[in-house]
């Protein structure tokens, strides 16, 4: 599973990295940074919930 | 009074600024969304004061600042200039946020947790032996202000002075004054607050510490630190935007949990559930009911034309309980809902600058409260009065099982 981050849409609500700190992390501004290219199977449910929690729709699942 | 009656579907007018709407806004929001998704402020039909209430529409407005501008000095609150960053539009807005955000980012704020936890316990210690408390006056008001003093390294003795300035700026004379006198008192208090912060900044330039203000002076982004004006404005906004908002969220949260023991049990048994519980309280209660924008480009929504200069109220509370976004259980309290994309902190470029600090304060406050005061209820006969706009509860009398202070 790969995740796409739309940098222009992210404004730093921080829900993604709070809900799934192994897939997402904050940069200095508190905006999202993807920590992994491929989300390992064990983390996928958590990553999906984090993607769904973004109020800006900045995250999507690529495959 | 039925909150539904604050919407007149025939004339398309509505009034969110009524105390009985603030006390029980869900029926008001529901009617607004269903019957007039773009309504007019009551008494202002045709005069360009619109209320937008559906989730998708509010989100769209938040994310299109070129149409819905923040370049508005909606109320003259004694500020020296348009407030950075609240009243500044993109693209300039981003240049400010880029340098301010890192000083209150998630990592910096997470480091404050032990201090915040200690402050919460100190505040609880003052009444925990008594078994009764006005949680508004004694917990939710002093808490955010004490946290502010603590993280900025200011003397705790200044607490009552700050609370007075804040009230003078937001509601001079308790909101009962003639407009001219109110403006004059606002200005006087605003002036005093700016002067105070001028002194603090001068002092910190001489003696830097580990506190938040020292960090303002040293954090560098894109090769620059915050300007003097930015620092003053941001300190001013911390007082204006960061105290009553936390107070009202805690008011609404404790009032809700006092009346729903089944939901607070989880917080008592599992403090790590504070994150989803706080998010659900923010969504369902939406303490900042609405925010304001001014129309910058002609636009039409649901058949209503809006012209440049028109005022727009974005009803965050109604967006946050819209079944089109949150499904058939939108009105229920469900911390386990699949996705909670609430807009209680706004959205788009003006997303609350203090949201990381606010979330920390709210989670730690509710964790420590429920650890020390697991059983509480509204005092018999208590009637709760909510203020419109920002839903503070004037008096929140609670009774609970007394225990010993820890500090
Ligand atoms: C639960 C508590 C809080 C709530 C519900 C809340 C809500 C909001 C909302 C809805 C906005 C958007 C305003 C708009 O778009 O016009 C906002 C902006 C802002 N908030 Fe908060 N807030 C809270 C706590 C705080 C705290 C603790 C601080 C200070 C540390 C703070 C500082 C700010 C600032 C500076 C802005 C302006 C950001 C900008 O325009 O770029 N807020 N807040
Ligand atoms: S939740 Fe969305 S807006 Fe917030 S940091 Fe993550 S990607 Fe960005």
Short mmCIF file of C-alpha atoms and ligand atoms in Angstrom, two decimals:
data_model
loop_
_atom_site.label_atom_id
_atom_site.label_comp_id
_atom_site.label_asym_id
_atom_site.label_seq_id
_atom_site.Cartn_x
_atom_site.Cartn_y
_atom_site.Cartn_z
CA UNK A 1 0.00 0.00 0.00
CA UNK A 2 1.29 3.45 -1.01
CA UNK A 3 0.03 6.79 0.20
CA UNK A 4 -0.11 10.06 -1.70
CA UNK A 5 0.28 13.36 0.11
CA UNK A 6 -0.94 16.58 -1.48
CA UNK A 7 1.46 19.11 0.04
CA UNK A 8 -0.62 22.06 -1.13
CA UNK A 9 -3.71 20.81 0.67
CA UNK A 10 -2.01 19.88 3.97
CA UNK A 11 -2.30 22.65 6.56
CA UNK A 12 -1.03 20.78 9.59
CA UNK A 13 -4.10 19.57 11.49
CA UNK A 14 -1.86 16.75 12.63
CA UNK A 15 -4.48 14.04 12.80
CA UNK A 16 -2.52 11.72 10.50
CA UNK A 17 0.69 11.55 12.54
CA UNK A 18 -1.16 11.37 15.85
CA UNK A 19 -3.25 8.43 14.67
CA UNK A 20 -0.42 6.64 12.85
CA UNK A 21 3.04 7.82 13.91
CA UNK A 22 4.81 5.02 12.05
CA UNK A 23 3.55 6.08 8.62
CA UNK A 24 3.30 9.86 9.08
CA UNK A 25 5.41 12.40 10.89
CA UNK A 26 5.39 16.16 11.41
CA UNK A 27 7.85 18.47 9.67
CA UNK A 28 8.99 21.67 11.40
CA UNK A 29 5.74 23.45 10.52
CA UNK A 30 3.64 20.58 11.83
CA UNK A 31 2.67 19.61 8.29
CA UNK A 32 2.69 15.99 7.23
CA UNK A 33 5.70 14.04 6.01
CA UNK A 34 5.44 10.50 4.72
CA UNK A 35 7.86 8.30 6.63
CA UNK A 36 7.64 5.19 4.45
CA UNK A 37 7.27 4.53 0.74
CA UNK A 38 5.34 1.29 1.29
CA UNK A 39 3.06 0.83 4.28
CA UNK A 40 3.75 -2.64 5.71
CA UNK A 41 0.76 -4.96 5.99
CA UNK A 42 0.70 -4.74 9.79
CA UNK A 43 0.22 -0.95 9.73
CA UNK A 44 -2.30 -0.71 6.92
CA UNK A 45 -5.49 -0.51 8.97
CA UNK A 46 -4.06 2.22 11.11
CA UNK A 47 -2.77 4.12 8.07
CA UNK A 48 -6.21 3.88 6.43
CA UNK A 49 -7.85 5.41 9.49
CA UNK A 50 -5.30 8.20 9.52
CA UNK A 51 -5.89 8.91 5.82
CA UNK A 52 -9.64 9.06 6.46
CA UNK A 53 -9.16 11.46 9.39
CA UNK A 54 -7.51 14.27 7.39
CA UNK A 55 -9.97 17.18 7.30
CA UNK A 56 -8.31 18.63 4.22
CA UNK A 57 -8.43 15.47 2.12
CA UNK A 58 -4.68 15.86 1.67
CA UNK A 59 -4.04 12.13 1.90
CA UNK A 60 -5.13 9.37 -0.41
CA UNK A 61 -4.34 5.71 -0.92
CA UNK A 62 -2.65 5.03 -4.25
CA UNK A 63 -2.92 1.27 -4.42
CA UNK B 1 -37.54 28.71 23.71
CA UNK B 2 -37.17 26.20 20.88
CA UNK B 3 -33.81 26.60 19.11
CA UNK B 4 -35.58 25.63 15.85
CA UNK B 5 -37.50 28.91 16.00
CA UNK B 6 -34.25 30.82 15.51
CA UNK B 7 -34.51 29.72 11.84
CA UNK B 8 -37.24 31.26 9.68
CA UNK B 9 -37.31 29.07 6.58
CA UNK B 10 -39.87 31.32 4.83
CA UNK B 11 -37.74 34.46 4.90
CA UNK B 12 -34.49 32.48 4.90
CA UNK B 13 -33.32 34.29 8.03
CA UNK B 14 -31.66 32.87 11.13
CA UNK B 15 -30.03 34.05 14.34
CA UNK B 16 -27.24 31.99 15.91
CA UNK B 17 -26.45 34.66 18.52
CA UNK B 18 -29.19 33.66 20.97
CA UNK B 19 -28.36 32.11 24.35
CA UNK B 20 -30.93 29.33 23.98
CA UNK B 21 -29.44 28.42 20.61
CA UNK B 22 -25.96 28.23 22.18
CA UNK B 23 -27.39 26.03 24.97
CA UNK B 24 -28.79 23.46 22.56
CA UNK B 25 -27.64 24.20 19.03
CA UNK B 26 -28.26 20.80 17.35
CA UNK B 27 -31.96 21.38 16.43
CA UNK B 28 -31.03 24.84 15.13
CA UNK B 29 -28.19 23.47 13.00
CA UNK B 30 -30.36 20.66 11.68
CA UNK B 31 -33.06 23.01 10.45
CA UNK B 32 -30.52 25.42 9.01
CA UNK B 33 -28.79 22.70 6.94
CA UNK B 34 -32.02 21.14 5.76
CA UNK B 35 -34.15 24.21 5.00
CA UNK B 36 -31.81 27.09 4.22
CA UNK B 37 -28.19 26.05 3.70
CA UNK B 38 -27.35 29.67 2.85
CA UNK B 39 -29.48 31.84 5.13
CA UNK B 40 -29.43 35.51 6.04
CA UNK B 41 -28.64 36.94 9.41
CA UNK B 42 -32.00 37.78 11.04
CA UNK B 43 -33.19 41.27 10.14
CA UNK B 44 -30.60 41.54 7.37
CA UNK B 45 -32.26 39.73 4.44
CA UNK B 46 -30.89 41.24 1.22
CA UNK B 47 -28.24 43.20 3.12
CA UNK B 48 -25.36 40.81 2.55
CA UNK B 49 -24.93 38.88 5.79
CA UNK B 50 -24.96 35.18 4.94
CA UNK B 51 -24.81 32.03 7.05
CA UNK B 52 -23.31 28.88 5.48
CA UNK B 53 -24.15 25.68 7.33
CA UNK B 54 -23.41 22.45 5.43
CA UNK B 55 -20.12 20.62 5.92
CA UNK B 56 -19.09 20.54 2.24
CA UNK B 57 -19.92 24.24 1.79
CA UNK B 58 -18.09 25.34 4.95
CA UNK B 59 -15.05 23.29 4.01
CA UNK B 60 -15.08 24.70 0.51
CA UNK B 61 -15.28 28.27 1.85
CA UNK B 62 -12.43 27.66 4.28
CA UNK B 63 -10.26 26.40 1.47
CA UNK B 64 -11.00 29.26 -0.93
CA UNK B 65 -9.66 32.37 0.80
CA UNK B 66 -9.50 34.21 -2.53
CA UNK B 67 -13.34 34.21 -2.43
CA UNK B 68 -13.87 34.22 1.34
CA UNK B 69 -11.29 36.60 2.73
CA UNK B 70 -10.12 37.08 6.31
CA UNK B 71 -9.07 40.65 5.52
CA UNK B 72 -11.63 42.00 7.88
CA UNK B 73 -11.43 43.98 11.03
CA UNK B 74 -14.82 42.58 12.00
CA UNK B 75 -14.62 43.92 15.51
CA UNK B 76 -12.18 46.53 16.58
CA UNK B 77 -10.64 44.76 19.53
CA UNK B 78 -7.97 47.25 20.42
CA UNK B 79 -5.35 45.73 18.14
CA UNK B 80 -2.65 47.94 16.61
CA UNK B 81 -3.11 46.67 13.01
CA UNK B 82 -4.75 43.73 11.22
CA UNK B 83 -3.91 40.81 13.45
CA UNK B 84 -1.16 38.54 12.23
CA UNK B 85 -2.05 35.90 11.06
CA UNK B 86 -5.81 35.88 11.74
CA UNK B 87 -6.76 38.82 9.53
CA UNK B 88 -4.19 38.35 6.76
CA UNK B 89 -4.93 36.58 3.46
CA UNK B 90 -2.74 34.27 1.38
CA UNK B 91 -0.15 34.53 -0.06
CA UNK B 92 1.22 36.88 2.62
CA UNK B 93 -0.44 34.75 5.32
CA UNK B 94 1.89 31.82 4.62
CA UNK B 95 5.02 33.91 5.12
CA UNK B 96 3.87 34.60 8.68
CA UNK B 97 2.69 31.08 9.43
CA UNK B 98 5.98 29.61 8.15
CA UNK B 99 7.89 31.45 10.83
CA UNK B 100 5.30 31.19 13.64
CA UNK B 101 4.16 27.57 13.23
CA UNK B 102 7.49 25.97 14.19
CA UNK B 103 7.40 27.71 17.59
CA UNK B 104 4.11 25.99 18.49
CA UNK B 105 4.53 22.83 16.43
CA UNK B 106 3.63 19.34 17.65
CA UNK B 107 7.12 18.43 18.92
CA UNK B 108 7.62 21.68 20.82
CA UNK B 109 4.17 21.43 22.36
CA UNK B 110 4.57 17.76 23.30
CA UNK B 111 7.57 18.82 25.39
CA UNK B 112 5.26 20.96 27.54
CA UNK B 113 3.19 18.01 28.71
CA UNK B 114 4.77 17.60 32.17
CA UNK B 115 4.35 21.32 32.92
CA UNK B 116 0.73 21.30 31.78
CA UNK B 117 0.01 18.20 33.87
CA UNK B 118 1.49 19.86 36.94
CA UNK B 119 -0.54 23.04 36.39
CA UNK B 120 -3.78 21.03 36.04
CA UNK B 121 -3.11 19.24 39.32
CA UNK B 122 -2.33 22.49 41.11
CA UNK B 123 -5.62 23.96 39.96
CA UNK B 124 -7.55 20.82 41.02
CA UNK B 125 -5.81 20.88 44.42
CA UNK B 126 -7.48 24.18 45.25
CA UNK B 127 -10.99 22.70 45.42
CA UNK B 128 -10.68 18.90 45.48
CA UNK B 129 -11.17 18.72 49.28
CA UNK B 130 -14.43 20.59 49.10
CA UNK B 131 -16.64 18.23 47.12
CA UNK B 132 -18.28 21.13 45.29
CA UNK B 133 -16.91 23.50 42.67
CA UNK B 134 -17.95 26.08 40.13
CA UNK B 135 -15.88 24.34 37.47
CA UNK B 136 -16.07 27.38 35.20
CA UNK B 137 -14.74 29.95 37.69
CA UNK B 138 -12.30 27.63 39.45
CA UNK B 139 -11.09 25.21 36.76
CA UNK B 140 -11.81 26.08 33.13
CA UNK B 141 -11.04 29.84 33.45
CA UNK B 142 -7.79 29.77 35.44
CA UNK B 143 -6.38 26.70 33.65
CA UNK B 144 -5.54 28.03 30.15
CA UNK B 145 -4.30 31.33 31.55
CA UNK B 146 -2.05 29.58 34.09
CA UNK B 147 -0.71 27.32 31.32
CA UNK B 148 0.01 30.42 29.23
CA UNK B 149 1.95 32.07 32.08
CA UNK B 150 3.83 28.85 32.75
CA UNK B 151 4.90 28.19 29.15
CA UNK B 152 5.86 31.82 28.54
CA UNK B 153 7.77 32.02 31.82
CA UNK B 154 5.65 34.89 33.17
CA UNK B 155 4.93 35.34 36.89
CA UNK B 156 1.86 33.51 38.12
CA UNK B 157 0.98 36.62 40.18
CA UNK B 158 -0.06 38.24 36.89
CA UNK B 159 -2.95 35.79 36.49
CA UNK B 160 -5.77 38.05 37.66
CA UNK B 161 -4.41 40.99 35.65
CA UNK B 162 -4.49 38.87 32.49
CA UNK B 163 -7.99 37.62 33.15
CA UNK B 164 -9.16 41.21 33.59
CA UNK B 165 -7.51 42.43 30.36
CA UNK B 166 -8.95 39.52 28.43
CA UNK B 167 -12.47 40.19 29.69
CA UNK B 168 -12.11 43.92 29.05
CA UNK B 169 -11.08 43.26 25.46
CA UNK B 170 -13.58 40.53 24.65
CA UNK B 171 -16.58 41.67 26.72
CA UNK B 172 -15.93 45.09 28.29
CA UNK B 173 -18.09 45.65 31.34
CA UNK B 174 -19.61 42.18 30.93
CA UNK B 175 -21.05 43.16 27.53
CA UNK B 176 -23.54 45.68 28.95
CA UNK B 177 -21.92 48.99 27.88
CA UNK B 178 -22.83 51.54 25.22
CA UNK B 179 -20.77 50.92 22.05
CA UNK B 180 -18.52 53.99 22.44
CA UNK B 181 -17.66 53.22 26.01
CA UNK B 182 -17.08 49.56 25.15
CA UNK B 183 -14.67 50.55 22.35
CA UNK B 184 -12.81 52.96 24.63
CA UNK B 185 -12.41 50.31 27.35
CA UNK B 186 -11.33 47.75 24.77
CA UNK B 187 -8.67 50.10 23.46
CA UNK B 188 -7.41 50.93 26.92
CA UNK B 189 -7.05 47.26 27.83
CA UNK B 190 -5.53 46.41 24.43
CA UNK B 191 -2.98 49.19 24.94
CA UNK B 192 -2.06 47.89 28.39
CA UNK B 193 -1.66 44.37 27.07
CA UNK B 194 0.59 45.51 24.19
CA UNK B 195 2.66 47.62 26.62
CA UNK B 196 3.02 44.68 28.98
CA UNK B 197 4.25 42.45 26.16
CA UNK B 198 6.64 45.16 24.92
CA UNK B 199 8.23 45.04 28.36
CA UNK B 200 8.36 41.24 28.38
CA UNK B 201 10.04 41.10 24.96
CA UNK B 202 12.62 43.68 25.99
CA UNK B 203 13.32 41.65 29.09
CA UNK B 204 13.66 38.36 27.17
CA UNK B 205 16.05 39.92 24.67
CA UNK B 206 18.33 40.58 27.63
CA UNK B 207 17.81 37.28 29.39
CA UNK B 208 16.85 34.35 27.23
CA UNK B 209 15.47 31.22 28.81
CA UNK B 210 13.80 28.00 27.78
CA UNK B 211 10.30 29.47 27.57
CA UNK B 212 8.06 29.98 24.54
CA UNK B 213 8.84 33.71 24.19
CA UNK B 214 12.57 33.02 24.13
CA UNK B 215 11.86 30.49 21.40
CA UNK B 216 10.01 33.18 19.40
CA UNK B 217 13.24 35.18 19.49
CA UNK B 218 15.49 32.37 18.30
CA UNK B 219 13.49 30.07 15.98
CA UNK B 220 14.61 30.69 12.42
CA UNK B 221 12.65 29.81 9.28
CA UNK B 222 13.80 30.59 5.73
CA UNK B 223 16.71 32.48 7.26
CA UNK B 224 14.64 34.82 9.40
CA UNK B 225 13.21 34.96 12.90
CA UNK B 226 9.82 36.43 13.84
CA UNK B 227 9.63 40.21 13.62
CA UNK B 228 8.86 42.31 16.66
CA UNK B 229 5.31 42.98 15.36
CA UNK B 230 4.70 39.31 14.71
CA UNK B 231 5.74 38.45 18.24
CA UNK B 232 3.52 41.13 19.76
CA UNK B 233 0.52 40.12 17.65
CA UNK B 234 0.95 36.48 18.35
CA UNK B 235 1.13 37.10 22.10
CA UNK B 236 -1.95 39.30 21.82
CA UNK B 237 -3.75 36.55 19.89
CA UNK B 238 -2.73 33.93 22.44
CA UNK B 239 -4.77 35.91 24.94
CA UNK B 240 -7.67 36.60 22.58
CA UNK B 241 -7.81 33.26 20.77
CA UNK B 242 -6.25 30.84 23.20
CA UNK B 243 -7.99 31.34 26.54
CA UNK B 244 -11.78 31.56 26.12
CA UNK B 245 -11.65 28.89 23.44
CA UNK B 246 -10.04 26.37 25.80
CA UNK B 247 -12.31 27.51 28.65
CA UNK B 248 -15.43 26.99 26.57
CA UNK B 249 -14.29 23.58 25.30
CA UNK B 250 -13.68 22.42 28.87
CA UNK B 251 -17.01 23.92 30.00
CA UNK B 252 -18.91 22.08 27.28
CA UNK B 253 -16.93 18.87 27.86
CA UNK B 254 -17.39 18.72 31.64
CA UNK B 255 -21.08 19.64 31.35
CA UNK B 256 -21.61 16.90 28.78
CA UNK B 257 -19.66 14.27 30.70
CA UNK B 258 -21.32 15.24 34.01
CA UNK B 259 -24.63 14.36 32.41
CA UNK B 260 -23.39 11.24 30.60
CA UNK B 261 -21.60 9.02 33.13
CA UNK B 262 -21.53 6.16 30.60
CA UNK B 263 -19.17 8.19 28.38
CA UNK B 264 -16.85 9.40 31.11
CA UNK B 265 -16.35 5.91 32.50
CA UNK B 266 -14.08 5.13 29.57
CA UNK B 267 -11.89 8.15 30.35
CA UNK B 268 -11.65 7.06 33.99
CA UNK B 269 -10.74 3.48 33.12
CA UNK B 270 -8.49 4.23 30.15
CA UNK B 271 -6.80 7.67 30.13
CA UNK B 272 -5.30 6.88 26.71
CA UNK B 273 -8.81 7.25 25.27
CA UNK B 274 -8.51 11.01 25.81
CA UNK B 275 -7.57 11.63 22.16
CA UNK B 276 -10.69 10.21 20.50
CA UNK B 277 -12.91 11.50 23.32
CA UNK B 278 -11.59 15.05 23.03
CA UNK B 279 -11.98 14.93 19.23
CA UNK B 280 -15.57 13.77 19.57
CA UNK B 281 -16.33 16.47 22.17
CA UNK B 282 -14.80 19.08 19.87
CA UNK B 283 -16.96 17.82 17.03
CA UNK B 284 -20.25 17.40 18.82
CA UNK B 285 -20.01 20.46 21.05
CA UNK B 286 -18.05 22.74 18.63
CA UNK B 287 -17.33 25.41 21.26
CA UNK B 288 -16.40 28.01 18.61
CA UNK B 289 -19.77 27.86 16.86
CA UNK B 290 -18.86 30.04 13.90
CA UNK B 291 -16.17 32.14 12.24
CA UNK B 292 -16.43 35.13 9.91
CA UNK B 293 -15.27 35.86 6.39
CA UNK B 294 -15.82 38.71 3.94
CA UNK B 295 -16.67 38.04 0.27
CA UNK B 296 -13.88 39.15 -2.09
CA UNK B 297 -15.20 37.84 -5.44
CA UNK B 298 -18.83 37.49 -6.60
CA UNK B 299 -20.02 33.95 -5.95
CA UNK B 300 -23.26 31.97 -5.89
CA UNK B 301 -24.16 29.12 -3.57
CA UNK B 302 -27.50 27.24 -3.46
CA UNK B 303 -29.08 29.99 -5.55
CA UNK B 304 -27.92 32.81 -3.27
CA UNK B 305 -25.66 35.46 -4.83
CA UNK B 306 -22.97 36.93 -2.65
CA UNK B 307 -21.20 40.17 -3.55
CA UNK B 308 -17.81 41.58 -2.60
CA UNK B 309 -18.03 43.15 0.84
CA UNK B 310 -20.76 40.80 2.09
CA UNK B 311 -20.18 39.16 5.46
CA UNK B 312 -20.29 35.39 5.71
CA UNK B 313 -20.73 33.36 8.88
CA UNK B 314 -19.30 29.85 8.55
CA UNK B 315 -21.30 27.74 10.97
CA UNK B 316 -18.62 25.27 12.14
CA UNK B 317 -20.98 23.63 14.64
CA UNK B 318 -23.51 22.84 12.01
CA UNK B 319 -20.85 21.52 9.62
CA UNK B 320 -19.59 19.26 12.39
CA UNK B 321 -22.97 17.59 12.88
CA UNK B 322 -23.91 17.28 9.21
CA UNK B 323 -25.13 13.72 8.44
CA UNK B 324 -23.87 14.07 4.85
CA UNK B 325 -20.36 13.99 6.30
CA UNK B 326 -20.76 12.10 9.58
CA UNK B 327 -23.51 9.67 8.57
CA UNK B 328 -26.74 8.76 10.36
CA UNK B 329 -25.01 8.88 13.77
CA UNK B 330 -23.88 12.50 13.30
CA UNK B 331 -25.92 13.69 16.28
CA UNK B 332 -24.62 10.96 18.60
CA UNK B 333 -21.54 10.91 20.80
CA UNK B 334 -19.31 8.20 19.36
CA UNK B 335 -15.57 8.49 19.96
CA UNK B 336 -15.06 5.35 17.85
CA UNK B 337 -16.56 6.69 14.65
CA UNK B 338 -14.70 5.61 11.50
CA UNK B 339 -13.55 9.11 10.56
CA UNK B 340 -13.83 12.35 12.44
CA UNK B 341 -12.85 15.14 10.06
CA UNK B 342 -14.36 17.86 12.24
CA UNK B 343 -13.68 21.54 11.64
CA UNK B 344 -13.71 22.72 15.27
CA UNK B 345 -10.28 24.30 14.68
CA UNK B 346 -11.34 25.70 11.32
CA UNK B 347 -9.55 24.51 8.19
CA UNK B 348 -7.63 25.69 5.18
CA UNK B 349 -4.74 28.11 5.68
CA UNK B 350 -6.12 29.64 8.90
CA UNK B 351 -6.34 26.29 10.70
CA UNK B 352 -5.99 27.12 14.40
CA UNK B 353 -2.40 27.96 15.11
CA UNK B 354 -2.83 26.80 18.69
CA UNK B 355 -4.47 23.46 17.92
CA UNK B 356 -1.52 21.38 19.14
CA UNK B 357 -1.39 23.28 22.44
CA UNK B 358 -5.18 23.24 22.75
CA UNK B 359 -5.34 19.47 22.22
CA UNK B 360 -2.62 18.93 24.80
CA UNK B 361 -4.39 21.13 27.36
CA UNK B 362 -7.76 19.48 26.74
CA UNK B 363 -6.46 15.92 26.90
CA UNK B 364 -4.34 16.45 29.99
CA UNK B 365 -7.08 18.44 31.74
CA UNK B 366 -9.68 15.72 31.17
CA UNK B 367 -7.25 12.92 32.06
CA UNK B 368 -6.22 14.51 35.36
CA UNK B 369 -9.74 15.65 36.23
CA UNK B 370 -11.08 12.11 35.76
CA UNK B 371 -8.18 10.51 37.59
CA UNK B 372 -8.83 12.70 40.61
CA UNK B 373 -12.56 13.33 40.31
CA UNK B 374 -14.03 10.23 38.67
CA UNK B 375 -17.54 10.74 40.05
CA UNK B 376 -19.27 14.05 39.65
CA UNK B 377 -22.60 15.48 38.57
CA UNK B 378 -24.33 18.79 38.09
CA UNK B 379 -25.25 20.35 41.44
CA UNK B 380 -28.97 19.83 42.14
CA UNK B 381 -31.07 22.55 40.50
CA UNK B 382 -28.17 23.83 38.36
CA UNK B 383 -29.30 25.57 35.17
CA UNK B 384 -26.56 26.08 32.62
CA UNK B 385 -26.35 29.36 30.66
CA UNK B 386 -24.22 29.12 27.50
CA UNK B 387 -22.86 32.25 25.83
CA UNK B 388 -23.41 32.49 22.06
CA UNK B 389 -20.50 32.44 19.60
CA UNK B 390 -18.00 30.91 22.00
CA UNK B 391 -19.96 28.52 24.17
CA UNK B 392 -18.75 29.27 27.67
CA UNK B 393 -21.00 28.26 30.56
CA UNK B 394 -21.37 31.14 33.03
CA UNK B 395 -21.53 28.93 36.12
CA UNK B 396 -20.85 25.22 36.12
CA UNK B 397 -21.65 24.01 39.66
CA UNK B 398 -20.61 20.40 40.15
CA UNK B 399 -20.71 18.09 43.17
CA UNK B 400 -18.30 15.19 43.58
CA UNK B 401 -16.66 12.91 46.12
CA UNK B 402 -14.08 14.98 47.99
CA UNK B 403 -10.47 13.82 48.28
CA UNK B 404 -7.11 15.10 49.51
CA UNK B 405 -4.89 17.50 47.55
CA UNK B 406 -1.70 15.93 46.18
CA UNK B 407 0.52 19.00 45.81
C1 LIG C 1 -10.09 24.26 21.99
C2 LIG C 1 -9.53 25.42 21.85
C3 LIG C 1 -9.51 26.20 20.55
C4 LIG C 1 -10.44 26.25 19.55
C5 LIG C 1 -11.78 25.51 19.48
C6 LIG C 1 -9.92 27.14 18.54
C7 LIG C 1 -10.55 27.44 17.35
C8 LIG C 1 -9.99 28.18 16.33
C9 LIG C 1 -10.60 28.39 15.04
C10 LIG C 1 -11.96 27.86 14.61
C11 LIG C 1 -9.75 29.15 14.30
C12 LIG C 1 -9.95 29.60 12.84
C13 LIG C 1 -10.31 31.05 12.76
C14 LIG C 1 -10.57 31.47 11.34
O1 LIG C 1 -10.29 30.71 10.40
O2 LIG C 1 -11.07 32.60 11.15
C15 LIG C 1 -8.61 29.44 15.12
C16 LIG C 1 -7.54 30.21 14.74
C17 LIG C 1 -6.51 30.60 15.58
N1 LIG C 1 -6.29 30.11 16.87
FE1 LIG C 1 -7.43 28.80 17.86
N2 LIG C 1 -8.70 27.61 18.95
C18 LIG C 1 -8.41 27.06 20.17
C19 LIG C 1 -7.27 27.26 20.93
C20 LIG C 1 -6.25 28.11 20.59
C21 LIG C 1 -5.07 28.33 21.39
C22 LIG C 1 -4.75 27.63 22.70
C23 LIG C 1 -4.34 29.29 20.73
C24 LIG C 1 -3.04 29.92 21.11
C25 LIG C 1 -2.04 29.28 21.53
C26 LIG C 1 -5.04 29.63 19.52
C27 LIG C 1 -4.60 30.54 18.60
C28 LIG C 1 -5.16 30.73 17.35
C29 LIG C 1 -4.61 31.64 16.35
C30 LIG C 1 -3.38 32.50 16.48
C31 LIG C 1 -5.47 31.55 15.23
C32 LIG C 1 -5.34 32.30 13.90
C33 LIG C 1 -4.63 31.43 12.90
C34 LIG C 1 -4.61 32.03 11.51
O3 LIG C 1 -5.47 32.85 11.19
O4 LIG C 1 -3.72 31.65 10.72
N3 LIG C 1 -6.19 28.89 19.46
N4 LIG C 1 -8.77 28.82 16.35
S1 LIG C 2 -4.16 15.39 8.89
FE1 LIG C 2 -4.10 16.19 6.80
S2 LIG C 2 -3.80 18.37 7.01
FE2 LIG C 2 -3.30 17.43 8.93
S3 LIG C 2 -1.09 17.12 8.91
FE3 LIG C 2 -2.05 15.25 8.22
S4 LIG C 2 -2.16 15.47 6.02
FE4 LIG C 2 -1.78 17.50 6.81
#
